[in-house]
PDB file of C-alpha atoms in Angstrom:
ATOM      1  CA  MET A  21     119.229 249.453 110.700  1.00 52.00           C
ATOM      2  CA  ASP A  22     116.376 247.120 111.492  1.00 60.00           C
ATOM      3  CA  ASN A  23     117.241 243.434 111.963  1.00 59.00           C
ATOM      4  CA  PRO A  24     114.868 241.352 109.795  1.00 55.00           C
ATOM      5  CA  PHE A  25     115.140 238.282 112.113  1.00 54.00           C
ATOM      6  CA  ARG A  26     113.975 239.910 115.283  1.00 58.00           C
ATOM      7  CA  GLY A  27     110.777 239.321 117.047  1.00 57.00           C
ATOM      8  CA  ARG A  28     108.444 236.590 115.847  1.00 61.00           C
ATOM      9  CA  SER A  29     110.720 235.873 112.840  1.00 74.00           C
ATOM     10  CA  THR A  30     113.617 234.886 115.247  1.00 72.00           C
ATOM     11  CA  ARG A  31     111.325 232.642 117.229  1.00 75.00           C
ATOM     12  CA  TRP A  32     110.121 230.883 113.976  1.00 75.00           C
ATOM     13  CA  TRP A  33     113.723 230.250 112.863  1.00 74.00           C
ATOM     14  CA  ALA A  34     114.725 228.953 116.132  1.00 78.00           C
ATOM     15  CA  GLY A  35     111.835 226.519 116.220  1.00 80.00           C
ATOM     16  CA  ALA A  36     112.299 225.391 112.597  1.00 82.00           C
ATOM     17  CA  VAL A  37     116.093 224.742 113.440  1.00 82.00           C
ATOM     18  CA  ALA A  38     115.168 222.756 116.422  1.00 84.00           C
ATOM     19  CA  VAL A  39     112.599 220.681 114.605  1.00 85.00           C
ATOM     20  CA  VAL A  40     115.140 219.969 111.801  1.00 84.00           C
ATOM     21  CA  MET A  41     117.707 218.839 114.397  1.00 83.00           C
ATOM     22  CA  VAL A  42     115.237 216.613 116.155  1.00 82.00           C
ATOM     23  CA  VAL A  43     114.082 215.030 112.952  1.00 80.00           C
ATOM     24  CA  GLY A  44     117.737 214.709 111.873  1.00 77.00           C
ATOM     25  CA  ALA A  45     118.861 213.131 115.121  1.00 76.00           C
ATOM     26  CA  LEU A  46     115.854 210.555 114.986  1.00 74.00           C
ATOM     27  CA  GLY A  47     116.700 209.815 111.411  1.00 70.00           C
ATOM     28  CA  LEU A  48     120.217 208.945 112.307  1.00 69.00           C
ATOM     29  CA  TRP A  49     119.138 207.049 115.439  1.00 69.00           C
ATOM     30  CA  PHE A  50     116.710 204.791 113.632  1.00 69.00           C
ATOM     31  CA  GLY A  51     118.095 204.889 110.227  1.00 64.00           C
ATOM     32  CA  VAL A  52     121.821 204.291 110.337  1.00 62.00           C
ATOM     33  CA  PRO A  53     121.828 200.910 112.287  1.00 62.00           C
ATOM     34  CA  PRO A  54     119.704 199.144 109.947  1.00 60.00           C
ATOM     35  CA  LEU A  55     121.484 200.656 106.887  1.00 54.00           C
ATOM     36  CA  TYR A  56     124.868 199.579 108.576  1.00 51.00           C
ATOM     37  CA  HIS A  57     123.537 196.058 109.344  1.00 51.00           C
ATOM     38  CA  SER A  58     122.341 195.630 105.742  1.00 52.00           C
ATOM     39  CA  LEU A  59     125.668 196.829 104.333  1.00 51.00           C
ATOM     40  CA  SER A  60     127.842 194.638 106.573  1.00 58.00           C
ATOM     41  CA  ALA A  61     125.492 191.568 105.884  1.00 58.00           C
ATOM     42  CA  ARG A  62     125.867 192.129 102.181  1.00 64.00           C
ATOM     43  CA  GLN A  63     129.743 192.391 102.566  1.00 78.00           C
ATOM     44  CA  ALA A  64     129.947 189.382 104.693  1.00 79.00           C
ATOM     45  CA  ARG A  65     128.036 187.354 102.166  1.00 84.00           C
ATOM     46  CA  LYS A  66     130.173 188.764  99.302  1.00 87.00           C
ATOM     47  CA  SER A  67     133.366 187.942 101.412  1.00 87.00           C
ATOM     48  CA  ALA A  68     132.231 184.249 102.145  1.00 87.00           C
ATOM     49  CA  ILE A  69     131.533 183.569  98.461  1.00 88.00           C
ATOM     50  CA  SER A  70     134.768 185.308  97.507  1.00 88.00           C
ATOM     51  CA  VAL A  71     136.989 183.069  99.838  1.00 87.00           C
ATOM     52  CA  ALA A  72     135.311 179.934  98.580  1.00 88.00           C
ATOM     53  CA  THR A  73     135.642 181.057  94.933  1.00 89.00           C
ATOM     54  CA  TYR A  74     139.266 181.842  95.448  1.00 89.00           C
ATOM     55  CA  LEU A  75     139.676 178.222  96.707  1.00 89.00           C
ATOM     56  CA  GLY A  76     138.026 176.633  93.707  1.00 88.00           C
ATOM     57  CA  LEU A  77     134.302 176.839  94.333  1.00 91.00           C
ATOM     58  CA  HIS A  78     132.487 177.037  90.981  1.00 91.00           C
ATOM     59  CA  LEU A  79     128.753 177.906  91.407  1.00 92.00           C
ATOM     60  CA  ALA A  80     126.224 177.924  88.577  1.00 91.00           C
ATOM     61  CA  GLU A  81     123.824 180.592  87.936  1.00 92.00           C
ATOM     62  CA  SER A  82     121.057 178.378  89.445  1.00 92.00           C
ATOM     63  CA  ASP A  83     123.038 177.588  92.677  1.00 92.00           C
ATOM     64  CA  LEU A  84     121.648 179.513  95.539  1.00 92.00           C
ATOM     65  CA  VAL A  85     123.724 180.360  98.652  1.00 92.00           C
ATOM     66  CA  VAL A  86     121.072 179.964 101.459  1.00 92.00           C
ATOM     67  CA  TYR A  87     123.348 180.546 104.324  1.00 91.00           C
ATOM     68  CA  TYR A  88     126.970 181.897 104.887  1.00 89.00           C
ATOM     69  CA  GLU A  89     129.321 182.728 107.682  1.00 87.00           C
ATOM     70  CA  HIS A  90     132.656 184.472 106.972  1.00 85.00           C
ATOM     71  CA  HIS A  91     135.398 184.341 109.629  1.00 82.00           C
ATOM     72  CA  PRO A  92     137.955 186.961 108.600  1.00 80.00           C
ATOM     73  CA  SER A  93     141.340 186.409 110.215  1.00 73.00           C
ATOM     74  CA  PHE A  94     144.794 186.969 108.759  1.00 67.00           C
ATOM     75  CA  PRO A  95     146.108 184.818 107.115  1.00 67.00           C
ATOM     76  CA  ASP A  96     143.680 181.892 107.772  1.00 76.00           C
ATOM     77  CA  SER A  97     140.236 183.335 106.985  1.00 83.00           C
ATOM     78  CA  SER A  98     137.436 180.791 106.365  1.00 87.00           C
ATOM     79  CA  ALA A  99     133.959 180.597 105.170  1.00 88.00           C
ATOM     80  CA  TYR A 100     130.960 178.263 105.683  1.00 88.00           C
ATOM     81  CA  LEU A 101     128.349 178.115 102.906  1.00 91.00           C
ATOM     82  CA  VAL A 102     125.088 176.285 102.464  1.00 92.00           C
ATOM     83  CA  VAL A 103     124.356 175.917  98.832  1.00 94.00           C
ATOM     84  CA  GLU A 104     121.125 174.677  97.240  1.00 94.00           C
ATOM     85  CA  SER A 105     121.282 173.405  93.769  1.00 93.00           C
ATOM     86  CA  GLU A 106     118.401 172.826  91.552  1.00 92.00           C
ATOM     87  CA  SER A 107     118.861 168.955  91.773  1.00 92.00           C
ATOM     88  CA  GLY A 108     121.239 166.272  93.163  1.00 89.00           C
ATOM     89  CA  VAL A 109     122.642 166.147  89.528  1.00 92.00           C
ATOM     90  CA  SER A 110     123.527 169.875  89.409  1.00 93.00           C
ATOM     91  CA  ALA A 111     124.808 169.734  92.854  1.00 92.00           C
ATOM     92  CA  ARG A 112     127.255 166.893  91.878  1.00 91.00           C
ATOM     93  CA  ASP A 113     128.343 168.851  88.851  1.00 92.00           C
ATOM     94  CA  MET A 114     129.082 171.922  91.145  1.00 92.00           C
ATOM     95  CA  ARG A 115     131.075 169.724  93.546  1.00 91.00           C
ATOM     96  CA  ARG A 116     132.918 168.144  90.481  1.00 91.00           C
ATOM     97  CA  ARG A 117     133.522 171.558  88.863  1.00 91.00           C
ATOM     98  CA  SER A 118     134.944 172.742  92.409  1.00 90.00           C
ATOM     99  CA  GLY A 119     137.541 169.974  92.389  1.00 90.00           C
ATOM    100  CA  LEU A 120     135.921 168.084  95.413  1.00 88.00           C
ATOM    101  CA  ALA A 121     137.201 164.455  95.256  1.00 80.00           C
ATOM    102  CA  SER A 122     138.261 161.857  97.749  1.00 76.00           C
ATOM    103  CA  CYS A 123     134.542 161.194  98.644  1.00 84.00           C
ATOM    104  CA  HIS A 124     133.724 158.992 101.591  1.00 85.00           C
ATOM    105  CA  PRO A 125     131.304 158.532 104.213  1.00 86.00           C
ATOM    106  CA  ALA A 126     131.348 161.498 106.601  1.00 81.00           C
ATOM    107  CA  GLY A 127     132.928 161.232 109.948  1.00 70.00           C
ATOM    108  CA  SER A 128     132.608 163.938 112.451  1.00 63.00           C
ATOM    109  CA  ALA A 129     132.650 167.738 111.408  1.00 60.00           C
ATOM    110  CA  ASP A 130     132.292 170.912 113.373  1.00 60.00           C
ATOM    111  CA  PHE A 131     129.107 172.647 112.553  1.00 63.00           C
ATOM    112  CA  ALA A 132     128.436 173.895 116.005  1.00 60.00           C
ATOM    113  CA  ASN A 133     128.289 177.589 114.910  1.00 68.00           C
ATOM    114  CA  ALA A 134     125.698 177.073 112.340  1.00 73.00           C
ATOM    115  CA  PRO A 135     121.874 177.076 113.223  1.00 76.00           C
ATOM    116  CA  PRO A 136     120.521 173.648 113.228  1.00 76.00           C
ATOM    117  CA  GLU A 137     118.601 174.168 109.989  1.00 80.00           C
ATOM    118  CA  TYR A 138     121.974 175.022 108.228  1.00 83.00           C
ATOM    119  CA  ARG A 139     124.028 171.912 109.211  1.00 81.00           C
ATOM    120  CA  PRO A 140     123.829 168.455 107.984  1.00 83.00           C
ATOM    121  CA  VAL A 141     121.905 165.936 110.066  1.00 81.00           C
ATOM    122  CA  LYS A 142     124.003 163.034 110.925  1.00 81.00           C
ATOM    123  CA  SER A 143     123.122 159.969 109.166  1.00 83.00           C
ATOM    124  CA  PRO A 144     124.832 156.925 107.686  1.00 86.00           C
ATOM    125  CA  THR A 145     124.455 158.208 104.076  1.00 88.00           C
ATOM    126  CA  LEU A 146     126.119 161.476 104.842  1.00 87.00           C
ATOM    127  CA  MET A 147     129.105 162.031 102.366  1.00 88.00           C
ATOM    128  CA  SER A 148     132.288 164.158 102.649  1.00 87.00           C
ATOM    129  CA  CYS A 149     134.705 165.380 100.139  1.00 88.00           C
ATOM    130  CA  LYS A 150     137.672 167.530 100.074  1.00 86.00           C
ATOM    131  CA  SER A 151     139.518 169.344  97.266  1.00 85.00           C
ATOM    132  CA  VAL A 152     143.324 169.019  96.791  1.00 79.00           C
ATOM    133  CA  ARG A 153     145.193 171.052  99.451  1.00 78.00           C
ATOM    134  CA  THR A 154     147.045 174.015  97.800  1.00 77.00           C
ATOM    135  CA  SER A 155     149.260 176.694  99.186  1.00 77.00           C
ATOM    136  CA  HIS A 156     146.020 178.781  99.316  1.00 84.00           C
ATOM    137  CA  GLY A 157     143.922 176.440 101.160  1.00 87.00           C
ATOM    138  CA  PHE A 158     141.190 173.902 100.415  1.00 88.00           C
ATOM    139  CA  LEU A 159     137.363 173.230 100.161  1.00 90.00           C
ATOM    140  CA  SER A 160     135.581 170.531 101.949  1.00 88.00           C
ATOM    141  CA  ALA A 161     131.898 169.604 101.469  1.00 89.00           C
ATOM    142  CA  GLU A 162     129.352 167.393 103.021  1.00 90.00           C
ATOM    143  CA  TRP A 163     125.892 166.418 101.617  1.00 89.00           C
ATOM    144  CA  ASP A 164     123.481 163.548 102.010  1.00 89.00           C
ATOM    145  CA  PRO A 165     122.269 161.861  98.779  1.00 89.00           C
ATOM    146  CA  ALA A 166     119.350 160.378 100.817  1.00 88.00           C
ATOM    147  CA  VAL A 167     118.009 163.809 101.733  1.00 86.00           C
ATOM    148  CA  ASP A 168     116.734 165.888  98.868  1.00 85.00           C
ATOM    149  CA  GLY A 169     118.759 163.925  96.390  1.00 86.00           C
ATOM    150  CA  GLY A 170     121.883 165.518  97.705  1.00 87.00           C
ATOM    151  CA  ALA A 171     120.910 168.949  96.205  1.00 91.00           C
ATOM    152  CA  ARG A 172     122.086 170.796  99.492  1.00 92.00           C
ATOM    153  CA  THR A 173     125.689 171.010  99.833  1.00 92.00           C
ATOM    154  CA  TYR A 174     127.507 172.139 103.118  1.00 91.00           C
ATOM    155  CA  LEU A 175     130.835 173.739 102.266  1.00 91.00           C
ATOM    156  CA  TRP A 176     133.863 174.847 104.342  1.00 89.00           C
ATOM    157  CA  ALA A 177     136.460 177.219 102.578  1.00 88.00           C
ATOM    158  CA  THR A 178     139.629 177.412 104.628  1.00 87.00           C
ATOM    159  CA  GLU A 179     142.516 179.715 103.597  1.00 86.00           C
ATOM    160  CA  MET A 180     145.991 178.772 104.793  1.00 81.00           C
TER     161      MET A 180
END
């Protein structure tokens, strides 16, 4: 019986398999890391917002999370969020809904890990608030009413 894959046909199939393997390897090499990075960044954003929401953060539809960090650790995970509201009034409403009270001029806070554009600038008008500490944790926020009317809020959510 003659083998239908002999001769030129065998070389053609071997070449086709080699090309498919090279294209597949290149696709994995260049395609998987960006896909993984995109999925892990989306998960980190979701986790940061989830931690803050669990501790009382109430974002409005118009509030935009422009920066986030999620620090997972059991049992004390934390999140750092920078929230842009439409105006100082809507930011004040968000902070009120989230239970942030006991406001006073800000002392020192540790924002060293955040890029400079996502941490508050020290000023005499910088304000700080904390939520009531529960068995789950607490929220703390800083904002500057003299800058952008206080529309940007810097939030720490700390689980305990």
